[in-house]
JSON list of C-alpha atoms in Angstrom, two decimals:
[
{"chain": "A", "resi": 26, "resn": "MET", "atom": "CA", "xyz": [82.62, 13.35, 152.05]},
{"chain": "A", "resi": 27, "resn": "PRO", "atom": "CA", "xyz": [81.15, 11.98, 148.75]},
{"chain": "A", "resi": 28, "resn": "GLU", "atom": "CA", "xyz": [77.44, 11.37, 148.57]},
{"chain": "A", "resi": 29, "resn": "PRO", "atom": "CA", "xyz": [76.50, 7.66, 148.35]},
{"chain": "A", "resi": 30, "resn": "THR", "atom": "CA", "xyz": [74.90, 6.66, 145.04]},
{"chain": "A", "resi": 31, "resn": "VAL", "atom": "CA", "xyz": [71.26, 5.66, 145.21]},
{"chain": "A", "resi": 32, "resn": "ARG", "atom": "CA", "xyz": [70.57, 2.18, 143.79]},
{"chain": "A", "resi": 33, "resn": "ARG", "atom": "CA", "xyz": [67.44, 1.71, 141.68]},
{"chain": "A", "resi": 34, "resn": "MET", "atom": "CA", "xyz": [67.49, -2.13, 141.42]},
{"chain": "A", "resi": 35, "resn": "PRO", "atom": "CA", "xyz": [64.72, -2.83, 143.93]},
{"chain": "A", "resi": 36, "resn": "VAL", "atom": "CA", "xyz": [62.34, -0.52, 142.07]},
{"chain": "A", "resi": 37, "resn": "VAL", "atom": "CA", "xyz": [63.05, -2.21, 138.79]},
{"chain": "A", "resi": 38, "resn": "ALA", "atom": "CA", "xyz": [62.57, -5.63, 140.32]},
{"chain": "A", "resi": 39, "resn": "ALA", "atom": "CA", "xyz": [59.38, -4.48, 142.02]},
{"chain": "A", "resi": 40, "resn": "ASP", "atom": "CA", "xyz": [57.96, -3.26, 138.66]},
{"chain": "A", "resi": 41, "resn": "TYR", "atom": "CA", "xyz": [59.07, -6.54, 137.02]},
{"chain": "A", "resi": 42, "resn": "PHE", "atom": "CA", "xyz": [57.30, -8.76, 139.59]},
{"chain": "A", "resi": 43, "resn": "HIS", "atom": "CA", "xyz": [54.24, -6.40, 139.71]},
{"chain": "A", "resi": 44, "resn": "SER", "atom": "CA", "xyz": [53.53, -7.19, 136.07]},
{"chain": "A", "resi": 45, "resn": "TYR", "atom": "CA", "xyz": [53.73, -10.97, 136.77]},
{"chain": "A", "resi": 46, "resn": "SER", "atom": "CA", "xyz": [51.48, -10.50, 139.85]},
{"chain": "A", "resi": 47, "resn": "VAL", "atom": "CA", "xyz": [48.81, -8.86, 137.60]},
{"chain": "A", "resi": 48, "resn": "VAL", "atom": "CA", "xyz": [48.92, -11.81, 135.22]},
{"chain": "A", "resi": 49, "resn": "GLY", "atom": "CA", "xyz": [48.83, -14.25, 138.14]},
{"chain": "A", "resi": 50, "resn": "LEU", "atom": "CA", "xyz": [45.87, -12.43, 139.69]},
{"chain": "A", "resi": 51, "resn": "LEU", "atom": "CA", "xyz": [43.99, -12.48, 136.31]},
{"chain": "A", "resi": 52, "resn": "ALA", "atom": "CA", "xyz": [44.68, -16.24, 135.97]},
{"chain": "A", "resi": 53, "resn": "VAL", "atom": "CA", "xyz": [43.38, -16.91, 139.53]},
{"chain": "A", "resi": 54, "resn": "ILE", "atom": "CA", "xyz": [40.25, -14.86, 138.87]},
{"chain": "A", "resi": 55, "resn": "GLY", "atom": "CA", "xyz": [39.72, -16.85, 135.60]},
{"chain": "A", "resi": 56, "resn": "VAL", "atom": "CA", "xyz": [40.05, -20.13, 137.32]},
{"chain": "A", "resi": 57, "resn": "LEU", "atom": "CA", "xyz": [37.69, -19.02, 140.12]},
{"chain": "A", "resi": 58, "resn": "PHE", "atom": "CA", "xyz": [35.17, -17.83, 137.55]},
{"chain": "A", "resi": 59, "resn": "VAL", "atom": "CA", "xyz": [35.17, -21.18, 135.78]},
{"chain": "A", "resi": 60, "resn": "ALA", "atom": "CA", "xyz": [34.97, -23.08, 139.13]},
{"chain": "A", "resi": 61, "resn": "VAL", "atom": "CA", "xyz": [32.05, -21.02, 140.32]},
{"chain": "A", "resi": 62, "resn": "ALA", "atom": "CA", "xyz": [30.20, -21.45, 137.02]},
{"chain": "A", "resi": 63, "resn": "PHE", "atom": "CA", "xyz": [30.68, -25.21, 137.10]},
{"chain": "A", "resi": 64, "resn": "GLY", "atom": "CA", "xyz": [29.75, -25.41, 140.76]},
{"chain": "A", "resi": 65, "resn": "ALA", "atom": "CA", "xyz": [26.59, -23.34, 140.28]},
{"chain": "A", "resi": 66, "resn": "GLY", "atom": "CA", "xyz": [25.56, -25.53, 137.31]},
{"chain": "A", "resi": 67, "resn": "ARG", "atom": "CA", "xyz": [26.03, -28.66, 139.38]},
{"chain": "A", "resi": 68, "resn": "LEU", "atom": "CA", "xyz": [24.02, -27.20, 142.23]},
{"chain": "A", "resi": 69, "resn": "LEU", "atom": "CA", "xyz": [21.18, -25.83, 140.18]},
{"chain": "A", "resi": 70, "resn": "ARG", "atom": "CA", "xyz": [20.61, -28.57, 137.56]},
{"chain": "A", "resi": 71, "resn": "PRO", "atom": "CA", "xyz": [17.84, -31.08, 138.08]},
{"chain": "A", "resi": 72, "resn": "ILE", "atom": "CA", "xyz": [19.11, -34.65, 138.65]},
{"chain": "A", "resi": 73, "resn": "VAL", "atom": "CA", "xyz": [16.48, -37.09, 137.19]},
{"chain": "A", "resi": 74, "resn": "PRO", "atom": "CA", "xyz": [18.24, -40.09, 135.78]},
{"chain": "A", "resi": 75, "resn": "THR", "atom": "CA", "xyz": [16.15, -42.07, 133.34]},
{"chain": "A", "resi": 76, "resn": "PRO", "atom": "CA", "xyz": [17.17, -45.08, 131.23]},
{"chain": "A", "resi": 77, "resn": "GLU", "atom": "CA", "xyz": [17.10, -42.90, 128.15]},
{"chain": "A", "resi": 78, "resn": "LYS", "atom": "CA", "xyz": [19.44, -40.40, 129.72]},
{"chain": "A", "resi": 79, "resn": "LEU", "atom": "CA", "xyz": [21.91, -43.05, 130.74]},
{"chain": "A", "resi": 80, "resn": "LEU", "atom": "CA", "xyz": [22.27, -44.38, 127.15]},
{"chain": "A", "resi": 81, "resn": "THR", "atom": "CA", "xyz": [25.36, -43.57, 125.15]},
{"chain": "A", "resi": 82, "resn": "TYR", "atom": "CA", "xyz": [24.51, -40.90, 122.56]},
{"chain": "A", "resi": 83, "resn": "GLU", "atom": "CA", "xyz": [26.58, -40.53, 119.42]},
{"chain": "A", "resi": 84, "resn": "CYS", "atom": "CA", "xyz": [25.71, -37.97, 116.74]},
{"chain": "A", "resi": 85, "resn": "GLY", "atom": "CA", "xyz": [21.95, -38.67, 116.82]},
{"chain": "A", "resi": 86, "resn": "VAL", "atom": "CA", "xyz": [22.38, -42.39, 116.16]},
{"chain": "A", "resi": 87, "resn": "ASP", "atom": "CA", "xyz": [21.14, -44.93, 118.68]},
{"chain": "A", "resi": 88, "resn": "PRO", "atom": "CA", "xyz": [23.96, -47.24, 119.86]},
{"chain": "A", "resi": 89, "resn": "VAL", "atom": "CA", "xyz": [22.83, -50.63, 118.41]},
{"chain": "A", "resi": 90, "resn": "GLY", "atom": "CA", "xyz": [25.08, -53.35, 117.23]},
{"chain": "A", "resi": 91, "resn": "GLU", "atom": "CA", "xyz": [28.89, -53.60, 117.47]},
{"chain": "A", "resi": 92, "resn": "GLY", "atom": "CA", "xyz": [31.10, -50.70, 118.51]},
{"chain": "A", "resi": 93, "resn": "TRP", "atom": "CA", "xyz": [33.47, -51.41, 115.59]},
{"chain": "A", "resi": 94, "resn": "ALA", "atom": "CA", "xyz": [32.86, -49.62, 112.36]},
{"chain": "A", "resi": 95, "resn": "HIS", "atom": "CA", "xyz": [34.86, -49.87, 109.16]},
{"chain": "A", "resi": 96, "resn": "THR", "atom": "CA", "xyz": [36.29, -46.60, 107.85]},
{"chain": "A", "resi": 97, "resn": "GLN", "atom": "CA", "xyz": [37.56, -46.28, 104.37]},
{"chain": "A", "resi": 98, "resn": "ILE", "atom": "CA", "xyz": [41.32, -45.67, 104.26]},
{"chain": "A", "resi": 99, "resn": "ARG", "atom": "CA", "xyz": [40.98, -43.30, 101.30]},
{"chain": "A", "resi": 100, "resn": "TYR", "atom": "CA", "xyz": [39.65, -40.56, 103.57]},
{"chain": "A", "resi": 101, "resn": "TYR", "atom": "CA", "xyz": [42.89, -40.66, 105.56]},
{"chain": "A", "resi": 102, "resn": "VAL", "atom": "CA", "xyz": [44.93, -40.74, 102.39]},
{"chain": "A", "resi": 103, "resn": "TYR", "atom": "CA", "xyz": [43.10, -37.61, 101.03]},
{"chain": "A", "resi": 104, "resn": "ALA", "atom": "CA", "xyz": [43.65, -35.89, 104.29]},
{"chain": "A", "resi": 105, "resn": "PHE", "atom": "CA", "xyz": [47.26, -36.80, 104.31]},
{"chain": "A", "resi": 106, "resn": "LEU", "atom": "CA", "xyz": [47.81, -35.65, 100.78]},
{"chain": "A", "resi": 107, "resn": "TYR", "atom": "CA", "xyz": [46.03, -32.40, 101.53]},
{"chain": "A", "resi": 108, "resn": "VAL", "atom": "CA", "xyz": [48.22, -31.74, 104.58]},
{"chain": "A", "resi": 109, "resn": "ILE", "atom": "CA", "xyz": [51.38, -32.47, 102.60]},
{"chain": "A", "resi": 110, "resn": "PHE", "atom": "CA", "xyz": [50.51, -30.19, 99.70]},
{"chain": "A", "resi": 111, "resn": "ALA", "atom": "CA", "xyz": [49.08, -27.43, 101.97]},
{"chain": "A", "resi": 112, "resn": "VAL", "atom": "CA", "xyz": [52.10, -27.36, 104.21]},
{"chain": "A", "resi": 113, "resn": "ASP", "atom": "CA", "xyz": [54.43, -27.52, 101.23]},
{"chain": "A", "resi": 114, "resn": "SER", "atom": "CA", "xyz": [52.70, -24.63, 99.50]},
{"chain": "A", "resi": 115, "resn": "ILE", "atom": "CA", "xyz": [53.40, -22.53, 102.56]},
{"chain": "A", "resi": 116, "resn": "PHE", "atom": "CA", "xyz": [57.07, -22.72, 101.65]},
{"chain": "A", "resi": 117, "resn": "LEU", "atom": "CA", "xyz": [56.31, -20.76, 98.41]},
{"chain": "A", "resi": 118, "resn": "PHE", "atom": "CA", "xyz": [55.56, -17.55, 100.25]},
{"chain": "A", "resi": 119, "resn": "PRO", "atom": "CA", "xyz": [59.10, -16.97, 101.56]},
{"chain": "A", "resi": 120, "resn": "TRP", "atom": "CA", "xyz": [60.45, -17.61, 98.00]},
{"chain": "A", "resi": 121, "resn": "ALA", "atom": "CA", "xyz": [57.98, -15.10, 96.62]},
{"chain": "A", "resi": 122, "resn": "THR", "atom": "CA", "xyz": [59.29, -12.42, 99.01]},
{"chain": "A", "resi": 123, "resn": "VAL", "atom": "CA", "xyz": [62.94, -13.28, 98.31]},
{"chain": "A", "resi": 124, "resn": "PHE", "atom": "CA", "xyz": [62.32, -13.40, 94.56]},
{"chain": "A", "resi": 125, "resn": "ALA", "atom": "CA", "xyz": [61.78, -9.61, 94.51]},
{"chain": "A", "resi": 126, "resn": "ALA", "atom": "CA", "xyz": [65.04, -8.87, 96.34]},
{"chain": "A", "resi": 127, "resn": "PRO", "atom": "CA", "xyz": [67.92, -7.83, 94.04]},
{"chain": "A", "resi": 128, "resn": "GLY", "atom": "CA", "xyz": [70.37, -10.53, 93.30]},
{"chain": "A", "resi": 129, "resn": "TYR", "atom": "CA", "xyz": [68.23, -13.45, 94.26]},
{"chain": "A", "resi": 130, "resn": "GLY", "atom": "CA", "xyz": [65.84, -13.67, 91.28]},
{"chain": "A", "resi": 131, "resn": "ALA", "atom": "CA", "xyz": [67.39, -16.51, 89.07]},
{"chain": "A", "resi": 132, "resn": "THR", "atom": "CA", "xyz": [68.61, -18.65, 92.03]},
{"chain": "A", "resi": 133, "resn": "THR", "atom": "CA", "xyz": [65.22, -18.40, 93.76]},
{"chain": "A", "resi": 134, "resn": "LEU", "atom": "CA", "xyz": [63.38, -19.21, 90.67]},
{"chain": "A", "resi": 135, "resn": "VAL", "atom": "CA", "xyz": [65.47, -22.35, 90.02]},
{"chain": "A", "resi": 136, "resn": "GLU", "atom": "CA", "xyz": [65.02, -23.46, 93.65]},
{"chain": "A", "resi": 137, "resn": "MET", "atom": "CA", "xyz": [61.26, -22.95, 93.46]},
{"chain": "A", "resi": 138, "resn": "PHE", "atom": "CA", "xyz": [60.98, -24.95, 90.23]},
{"chain": "A", "resi": 139, "resn": "ILE", "atom": "CA", "xyz": [62.99, -27.82, 91.75]},
{"chain": "A", "resi": 140, "resn": "PHE", "atom": "CA", "xyz": [60.74, -27.70, 94.80]},
{"chain": "A", "resi": 141, "resn": "LEU", "atom": "CA", "xyz": [57.59, -27.69, 92.62]},
{"chain": "A", "resi": 142, "resn": "GLY", "atom": "CA", "xyz": [59.15, -30.63, 90.61]},
{"chain": "A", "resi": 143, "resn": "PHE", "atom": "CA", "xyz": [59.39, -32.74, 93.74]},
{"chain": "A", "resi": 144, "resn": "LEU", "atom": "CA", "xyz": [55.78, -31.91, 94.57]},
{"chain": "A", "resi": 145, "resn": "ALA", "atom": "CA", "xyz": [54.75, -32.82, 91.05]},
{"chain": "A", "resi": 146, "resn": "VAL", "atom": "CA", "xyz": [56.56, -36.10, 91.23]},
{"chain": "A", "resi": 147, "resn": "GLY", "atom": "CA", "xyz": [54.76, -36.93, 94.47]},
{"chain": "A", "resi": 148, "resn": "LEU", "atom": "CA", "xyz": [51.37, -36.02, 92.99]},
{"chain": "A", "resi": 149, "resn": "LEU", "atom": "CA", "xyz": [52.16, -38.05, 89.85]},
{"chain": "A", "resi": 150, "resn": "TYR", "atom": "CA", "xyz": [53.08, -41.07, 92.02]},
{"chain": "A", "resi": 151, "resn": "ALA", "atom": "CA", "xyz": [49.86, -40.79, 93.97]},
{"chain": "A", "resi": 152, "resn": "TRP", "atom": "CA", "xyz": [47.91, -40.50, 90.73]},
{"chain": "A", "resi": 153, "resn": "LYS", "atom": "CA", "xyz": [49.64, -43.54, 89.16]},
{"chain": "A", "resi": 154, "resn": "LYS", "atom": "CA", "xyz": [49.00, -45.63, 92.26]},
{"chain": "A", "resi": 155, "resn": "GLY", "atom": "CA", "xyz": [45.29, -44.84, 91.95]},
{"chain": "A", "resi": 156, "resn": "VAL", "atom": "CA", "xyz": [45.08, -43.06, 95.31]},
{"chain": "A", "resi": 157, "resn": "LEU", "atom": "CA", "xyz": [43.15, -40.07, 93.78]},
{"chain": "A", "resi": 158, "resn": "GLU", "atom": "CA", "xyz": [40.39, -42.22, 92.34]},
{"chain": "A", "resi": 159, "resn": "TRP", "atom": "CA", "xyz": [37.05, -41.80, 94.21]},
{"chain": "A", "resi": 160, "resn": "THR", "atom": "CA", "xyz": [35.43, -45.14, 93.61]}
]
């Protein structure tokens, strides 16, 4: 009579779920650690409300006057231009790695200069519109 084959599937599944149980246990311990720390802070801190403590505090400035402040739009424009050119410059790195590969040199170089041309046109447009003037 042939000997029945031994199946190893439950052992593999047990190992698989064991690794998840370790991660889950670590997550529970982390949440408990944070909860205990916040609870201990709440129990141990002195609660002495004074009018000064109940005031809104913003960056060392006393809250006087209106809550509305004018912000110059040029700060947002500079940030937007920086993000555009910083993200676009990231695309130059893959081209630099492909440029060294055999057979891609001329095509990659032309594509890179077309891309840099688009960036230069955008920068020229921003300069002509006076966006880059800090006055």
